[in-house]
GROMACS .gro file of C-alpha atoms in nm:
model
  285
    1UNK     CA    1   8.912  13.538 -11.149
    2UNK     CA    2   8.604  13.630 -11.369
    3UNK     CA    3   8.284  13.559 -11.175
    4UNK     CA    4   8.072  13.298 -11.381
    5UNK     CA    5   7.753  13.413 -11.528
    6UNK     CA    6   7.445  13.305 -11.353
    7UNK     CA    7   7.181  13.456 -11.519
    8UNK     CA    8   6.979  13.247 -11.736
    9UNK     CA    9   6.894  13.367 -12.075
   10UNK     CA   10   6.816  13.257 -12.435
   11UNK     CA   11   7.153  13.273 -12.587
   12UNK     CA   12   7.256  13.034 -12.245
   13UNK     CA   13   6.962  12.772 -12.349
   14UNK     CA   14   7.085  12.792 -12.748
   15UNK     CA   15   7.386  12.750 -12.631
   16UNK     CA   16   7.353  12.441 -12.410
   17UNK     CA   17   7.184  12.287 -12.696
   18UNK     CA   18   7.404  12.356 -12.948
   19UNK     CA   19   7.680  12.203 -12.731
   20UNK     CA   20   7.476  11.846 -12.710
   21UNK     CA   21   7.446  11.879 -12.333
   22UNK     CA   22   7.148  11.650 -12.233
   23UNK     CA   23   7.230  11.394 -12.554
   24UNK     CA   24   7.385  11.102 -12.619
   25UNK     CA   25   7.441  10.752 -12.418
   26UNK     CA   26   7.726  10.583 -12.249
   27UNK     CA   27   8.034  10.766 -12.347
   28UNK     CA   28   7.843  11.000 -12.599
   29UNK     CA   29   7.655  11.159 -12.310
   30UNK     CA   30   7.656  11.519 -12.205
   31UNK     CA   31   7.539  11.625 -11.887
   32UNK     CA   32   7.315  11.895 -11.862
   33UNK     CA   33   7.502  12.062 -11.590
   34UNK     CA   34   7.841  12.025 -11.503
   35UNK     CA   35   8.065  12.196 -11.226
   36UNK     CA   36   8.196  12.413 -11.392
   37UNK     CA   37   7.841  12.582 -11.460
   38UNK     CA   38   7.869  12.682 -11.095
   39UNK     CA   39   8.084  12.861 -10.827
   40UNK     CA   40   8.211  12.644 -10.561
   41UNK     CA   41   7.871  12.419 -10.408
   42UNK     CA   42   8.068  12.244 -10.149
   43UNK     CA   43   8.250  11.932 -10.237
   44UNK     CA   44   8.190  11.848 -10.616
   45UNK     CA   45   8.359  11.563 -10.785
   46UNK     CA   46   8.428  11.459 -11.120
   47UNK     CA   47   8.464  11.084 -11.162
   48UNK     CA   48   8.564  10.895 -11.445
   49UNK     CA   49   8.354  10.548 -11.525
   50UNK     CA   50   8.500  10.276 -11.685
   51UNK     CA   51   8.155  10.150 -11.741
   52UNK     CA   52   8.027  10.450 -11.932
   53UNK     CA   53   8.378  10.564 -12.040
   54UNK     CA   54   8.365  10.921 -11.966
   55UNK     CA   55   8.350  11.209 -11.659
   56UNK     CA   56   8.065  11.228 -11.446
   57UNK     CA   57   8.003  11.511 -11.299
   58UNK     CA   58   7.849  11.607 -10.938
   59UNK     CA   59   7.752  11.851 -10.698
   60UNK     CA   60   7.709  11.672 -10.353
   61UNK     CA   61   7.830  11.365 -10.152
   62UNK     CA   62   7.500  11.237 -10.207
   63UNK     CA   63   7.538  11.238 -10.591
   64UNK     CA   64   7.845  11.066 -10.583
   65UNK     CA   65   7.793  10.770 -10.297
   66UNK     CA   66   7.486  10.728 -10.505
   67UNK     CA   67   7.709  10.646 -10.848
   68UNK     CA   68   7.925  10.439 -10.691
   69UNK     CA   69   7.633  10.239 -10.606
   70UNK     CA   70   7.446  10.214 -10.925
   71UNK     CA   71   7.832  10.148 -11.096
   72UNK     CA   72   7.858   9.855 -10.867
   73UNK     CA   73   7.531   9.697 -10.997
   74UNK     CA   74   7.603   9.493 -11.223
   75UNK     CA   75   7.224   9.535 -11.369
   76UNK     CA   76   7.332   9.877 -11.452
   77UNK     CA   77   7.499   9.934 -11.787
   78UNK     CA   78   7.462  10.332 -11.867
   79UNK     CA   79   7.421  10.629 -11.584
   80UNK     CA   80   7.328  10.996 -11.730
   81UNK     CA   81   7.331  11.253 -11.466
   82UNK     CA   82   7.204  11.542 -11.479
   83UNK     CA   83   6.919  11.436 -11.762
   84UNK     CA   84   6.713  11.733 -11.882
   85UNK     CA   85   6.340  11.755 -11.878
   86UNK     CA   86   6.330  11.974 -12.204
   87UNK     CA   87   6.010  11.860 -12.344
   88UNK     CA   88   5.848  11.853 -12.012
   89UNK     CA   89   5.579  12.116 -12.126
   90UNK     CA   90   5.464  11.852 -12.389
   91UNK     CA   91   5.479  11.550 -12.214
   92UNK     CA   92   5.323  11.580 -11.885
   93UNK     CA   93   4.964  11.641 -12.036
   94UNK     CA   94   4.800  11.633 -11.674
   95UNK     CA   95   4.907  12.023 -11.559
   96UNK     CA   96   4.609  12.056 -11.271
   97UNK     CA   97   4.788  12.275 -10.999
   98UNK     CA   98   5.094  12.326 -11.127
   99UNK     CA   99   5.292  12.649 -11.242
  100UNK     CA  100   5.523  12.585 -11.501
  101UNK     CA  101   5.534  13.003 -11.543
  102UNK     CA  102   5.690  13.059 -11.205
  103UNK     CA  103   6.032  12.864 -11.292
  104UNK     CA  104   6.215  13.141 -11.486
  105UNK     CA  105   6.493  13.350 -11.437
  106UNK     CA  106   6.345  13.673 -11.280
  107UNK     CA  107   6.598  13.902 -11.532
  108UNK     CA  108   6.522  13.741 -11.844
  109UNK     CA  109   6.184  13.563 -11.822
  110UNK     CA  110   6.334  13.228 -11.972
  111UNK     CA  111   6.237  12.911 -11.841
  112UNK     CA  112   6.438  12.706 -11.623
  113UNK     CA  113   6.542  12.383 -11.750
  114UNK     CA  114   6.453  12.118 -11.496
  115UNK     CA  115   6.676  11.848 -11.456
  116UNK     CA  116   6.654  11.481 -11.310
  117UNK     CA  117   6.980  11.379 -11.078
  118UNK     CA  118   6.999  11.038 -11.254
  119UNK     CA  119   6.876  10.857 -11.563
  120UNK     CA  120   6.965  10.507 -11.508
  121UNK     CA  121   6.977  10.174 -11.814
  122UNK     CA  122   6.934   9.875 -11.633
  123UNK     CA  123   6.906   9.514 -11.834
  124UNK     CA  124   6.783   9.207 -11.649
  125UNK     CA  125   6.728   8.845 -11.785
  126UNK     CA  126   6.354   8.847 -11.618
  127UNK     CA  127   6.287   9.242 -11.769
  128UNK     CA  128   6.553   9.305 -12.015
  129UNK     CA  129   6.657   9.652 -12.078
  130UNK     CA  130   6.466   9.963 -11.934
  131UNK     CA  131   6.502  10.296 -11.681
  132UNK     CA  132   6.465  10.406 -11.393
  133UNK     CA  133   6.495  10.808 -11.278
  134UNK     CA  134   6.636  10.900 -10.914
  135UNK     CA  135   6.648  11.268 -10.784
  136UNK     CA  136   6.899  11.288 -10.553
  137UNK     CA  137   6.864  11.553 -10.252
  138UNK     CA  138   6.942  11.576  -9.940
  139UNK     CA  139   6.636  11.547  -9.697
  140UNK     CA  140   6.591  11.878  -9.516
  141UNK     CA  141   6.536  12.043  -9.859
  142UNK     CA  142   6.223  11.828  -9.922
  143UNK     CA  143   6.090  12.066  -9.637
  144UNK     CA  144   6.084  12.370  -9.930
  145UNK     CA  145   5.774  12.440 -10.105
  146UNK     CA  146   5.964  12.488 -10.457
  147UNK     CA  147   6.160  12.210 -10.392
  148UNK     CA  148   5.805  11.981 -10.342
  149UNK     CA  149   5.653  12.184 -10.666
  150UNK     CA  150   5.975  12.048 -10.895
  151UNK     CA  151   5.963  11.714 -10.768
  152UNK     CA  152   5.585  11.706 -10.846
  153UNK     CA  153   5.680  11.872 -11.171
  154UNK     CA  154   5.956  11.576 -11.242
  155UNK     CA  155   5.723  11.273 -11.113
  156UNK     CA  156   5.419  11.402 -11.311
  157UNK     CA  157   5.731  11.367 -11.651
  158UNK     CA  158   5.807  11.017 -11.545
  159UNK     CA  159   5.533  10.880 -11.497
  160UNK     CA  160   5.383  11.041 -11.855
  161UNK     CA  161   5.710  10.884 -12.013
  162UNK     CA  162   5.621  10.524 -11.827
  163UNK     CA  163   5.936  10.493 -11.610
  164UNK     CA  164   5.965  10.504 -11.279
  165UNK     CA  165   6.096  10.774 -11.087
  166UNK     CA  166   6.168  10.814 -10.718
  167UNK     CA  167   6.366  11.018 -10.434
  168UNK     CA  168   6.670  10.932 -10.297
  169UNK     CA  169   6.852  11.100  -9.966
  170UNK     CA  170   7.116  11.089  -9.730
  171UNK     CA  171   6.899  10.898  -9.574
  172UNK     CA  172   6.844  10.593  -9.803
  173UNK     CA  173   7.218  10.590  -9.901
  174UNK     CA  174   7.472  10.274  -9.756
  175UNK     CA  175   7.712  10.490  -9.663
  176UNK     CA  176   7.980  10.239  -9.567
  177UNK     CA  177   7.918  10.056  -9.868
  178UNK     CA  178   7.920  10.367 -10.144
  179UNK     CA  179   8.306  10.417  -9.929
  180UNK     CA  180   8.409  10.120  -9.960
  181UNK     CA  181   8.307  10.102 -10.370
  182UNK     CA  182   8.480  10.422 -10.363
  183UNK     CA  183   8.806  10.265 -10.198
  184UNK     CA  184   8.845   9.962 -10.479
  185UNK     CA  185   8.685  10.169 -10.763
  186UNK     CA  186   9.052  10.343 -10.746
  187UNK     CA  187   9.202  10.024 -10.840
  188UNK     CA  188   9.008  10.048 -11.192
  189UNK     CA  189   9.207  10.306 -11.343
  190UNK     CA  190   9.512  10.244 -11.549
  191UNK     CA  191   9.759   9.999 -11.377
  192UNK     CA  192  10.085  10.115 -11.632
  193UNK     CA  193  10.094  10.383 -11.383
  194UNK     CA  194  10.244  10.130 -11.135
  195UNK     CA  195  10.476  10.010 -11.431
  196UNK     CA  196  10.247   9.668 -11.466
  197UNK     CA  197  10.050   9.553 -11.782
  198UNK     CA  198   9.711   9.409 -11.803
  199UNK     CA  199   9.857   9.078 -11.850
  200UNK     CA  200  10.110   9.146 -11.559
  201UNK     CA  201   9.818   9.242 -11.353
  202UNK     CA  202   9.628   8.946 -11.435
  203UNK     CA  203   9.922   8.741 -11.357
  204UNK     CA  204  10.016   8.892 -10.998
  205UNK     CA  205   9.605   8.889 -10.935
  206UNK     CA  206   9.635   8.472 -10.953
  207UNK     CA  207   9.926   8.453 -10.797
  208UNK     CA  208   9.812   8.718 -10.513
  209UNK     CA  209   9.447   8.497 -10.455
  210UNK     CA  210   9.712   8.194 -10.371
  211UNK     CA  211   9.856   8.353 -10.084
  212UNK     CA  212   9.511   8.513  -9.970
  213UNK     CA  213   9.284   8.187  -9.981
  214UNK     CA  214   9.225   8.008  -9.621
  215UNK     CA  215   9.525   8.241  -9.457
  216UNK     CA  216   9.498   8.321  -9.180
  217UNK     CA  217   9.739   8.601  -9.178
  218UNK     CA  218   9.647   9.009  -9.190
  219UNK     CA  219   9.523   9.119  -9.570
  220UNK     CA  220   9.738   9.382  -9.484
  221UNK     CA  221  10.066   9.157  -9.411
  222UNK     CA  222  10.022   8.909  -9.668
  223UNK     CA  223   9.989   9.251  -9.948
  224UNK     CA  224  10.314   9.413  -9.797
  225UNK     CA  225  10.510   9.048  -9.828
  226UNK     CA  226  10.346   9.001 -10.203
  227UNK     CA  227  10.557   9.296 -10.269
  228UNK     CA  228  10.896   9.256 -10.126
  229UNK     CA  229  10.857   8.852 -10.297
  230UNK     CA  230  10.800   9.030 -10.601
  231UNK     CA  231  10.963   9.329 -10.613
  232UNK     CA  232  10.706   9.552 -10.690
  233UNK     CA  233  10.685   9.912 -10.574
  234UNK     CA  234  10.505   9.950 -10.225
  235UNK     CA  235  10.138   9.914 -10.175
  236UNK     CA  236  10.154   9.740 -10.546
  237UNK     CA  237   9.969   9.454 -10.327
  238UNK     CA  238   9.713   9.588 -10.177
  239UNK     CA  239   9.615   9.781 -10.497
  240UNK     CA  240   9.563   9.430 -10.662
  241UNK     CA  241   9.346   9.355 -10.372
  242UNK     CA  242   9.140   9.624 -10.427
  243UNK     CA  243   9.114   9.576 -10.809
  244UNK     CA  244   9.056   9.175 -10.709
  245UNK     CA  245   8.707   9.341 -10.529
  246UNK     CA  246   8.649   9.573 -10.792
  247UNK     CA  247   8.618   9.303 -11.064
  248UNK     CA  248   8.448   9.115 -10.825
  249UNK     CA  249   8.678   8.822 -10.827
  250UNK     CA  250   8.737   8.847 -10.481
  251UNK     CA  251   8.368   8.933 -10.213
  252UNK     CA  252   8.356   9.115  -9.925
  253UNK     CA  253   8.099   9.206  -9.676
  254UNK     CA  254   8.063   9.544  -9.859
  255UNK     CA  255   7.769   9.650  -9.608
  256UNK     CA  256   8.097   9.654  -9.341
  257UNK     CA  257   8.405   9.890  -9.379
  258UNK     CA  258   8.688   9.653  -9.519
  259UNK     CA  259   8.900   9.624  -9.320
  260UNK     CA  260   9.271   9.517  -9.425
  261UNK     CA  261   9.390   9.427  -9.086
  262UNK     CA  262   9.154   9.123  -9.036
  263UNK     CA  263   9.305   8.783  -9.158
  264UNK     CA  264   9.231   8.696  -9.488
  265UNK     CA  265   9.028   8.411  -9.419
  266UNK     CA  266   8.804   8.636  -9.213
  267UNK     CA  267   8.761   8.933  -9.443
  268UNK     CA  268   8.684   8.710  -9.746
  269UNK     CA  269   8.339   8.558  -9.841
  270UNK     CA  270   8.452   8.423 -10.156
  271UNK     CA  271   8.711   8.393 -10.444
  272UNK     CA  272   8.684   8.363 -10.832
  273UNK     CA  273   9.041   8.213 -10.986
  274UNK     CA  274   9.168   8.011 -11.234
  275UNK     CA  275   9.073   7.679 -11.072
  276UNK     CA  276   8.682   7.750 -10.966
  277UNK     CA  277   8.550   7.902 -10.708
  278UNK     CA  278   8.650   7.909 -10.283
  279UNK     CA  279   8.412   8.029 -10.028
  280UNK     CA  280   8.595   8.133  -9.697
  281UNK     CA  281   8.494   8.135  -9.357
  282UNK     CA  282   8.330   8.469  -9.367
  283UNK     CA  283   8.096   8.263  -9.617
  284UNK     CA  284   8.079   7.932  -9.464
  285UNK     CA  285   7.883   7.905  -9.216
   0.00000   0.00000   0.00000
């Protein structure tokens, strides 16, 4: 296999450009960097998002927990990763201490582009629409003098541009709640797969929430009998379960790993149906 090349140079930058990477929102987006830009950096992922309707890319377990929990908010409606900073030369106007003219490529002399982790649209009844910037990295590297001088670099750019801008680490990340978004977020994708419809799905979902509210029997049981009642192929159940979370028409202590082996009427705070709305013991009291 060819080895990719990592230099930086001007015909890289044209090129970059020329492919749109760093434009566009919601599904028109191109990241600025994308895995494939890189040899192997440990576990990368590439994630399709029904809310933005295209592949996100990333380069850490950071990156990703940290998408599932912006895609979960429903605040949230567009997530660029991987935004470029290419005017940052004009914008940031205060440059006291900083060295732009030590990020670039020691070969070629061209500038690095810097690049923030996440660029996030966020509407709000009280705020309406506006964004927020996270850099995502984990927290030993904020011990590295460059890494400090490009963080600088990136919160002297936000704050020019008026939005706010912040850090985010391992450290500040729900981990049990970005895997357990992760866990239903599978149920999104397209249900024909299993040989259902939308409608189909929408049909078992009501009829699934039935069996589920005030039982006192195993989520795990109740899923495994859904199928054999209605002949569906195995774990058919306890995928609608998971897309019942997902749409949110079922809550869950997210903050605790779900767990499927608690009875229903233990594991469930609250369900949406047909009829109105039932909060269950996990909610009652």
């Amino acid at each position: 296999m060819a080895k990719r090349n990592l230099e930086w140079n001007e015909n890289k930058l044209r090129r970059y450009l020329e492919e749109g990477r760093g434009q566009g929102i919601g599904k028109d987006y191109k990241p600025w960097l994308t895995i494939q830009d890189f040899p192997s950096m440990g576990r990368v992922s590439r994630i399709y998002s029904t809310k933005t309707e295209r592949i996100h890319h990333f380069f850490s377990d950071n990156e990703t927990r940290m998408f599932y929990l912006l895609h979960w908010e429903d605040a949230v409606i567009d997530i660029r990763e991987h935004f470029p900073l290419l005017d940052i030369g004009q914008v940031i106007k205060d440059k006291i201490g900083l060295d732009l003219d030590k990020f670039v490529d020691k070969q070629t002399g061209t500038p690095y582009i810097f690049s923030t982790t996440f660029l996030i649209a966020v509407k709000d009844t009280k705020n309406g629409e506006f964004y927020v910037a996270r850099s995502v990295k984990s927290a030993i590297e904020l011990e590295k003098k460059h890494i400090i001088e490009k963080f600088e670099l990136e919160r002297r750019y936000w704050e020019s541009k008026g939005i706010d801008w912040g850090i985010v680490t391992q450290k500040d990340i729900p981990v049990i709640k970005a895997k357990n978004i992760e866990w239903v977020y599978s149920a999104l994708e397209n249900s024909e797969e299993r040989g259902i419809d939308n409608k189909t799905k929408m049909d078992l979902s009501q009829e699934l929430i039935l069996r589920l509210m005030d039982s006192s029997n195993a989520v795990r049981e109740i899923t495994a009998l859904f199928d054999d009642e209605f002949q569906l192929e195995k774990g058919t159940g306890l995928y609608l379960f998971k897309y019942l979370i997902a749409i949110k028409n079922i809550k869950v202590d997210m903050d605790q790993k779900i767990n499927i082996n608690l009875p229903a009427n233990e594991l469930i705070q609250e369900v949406e149906f047909e009829g109105g709305v039932r909060h269950g013991k996990a909610h009652s009291g």
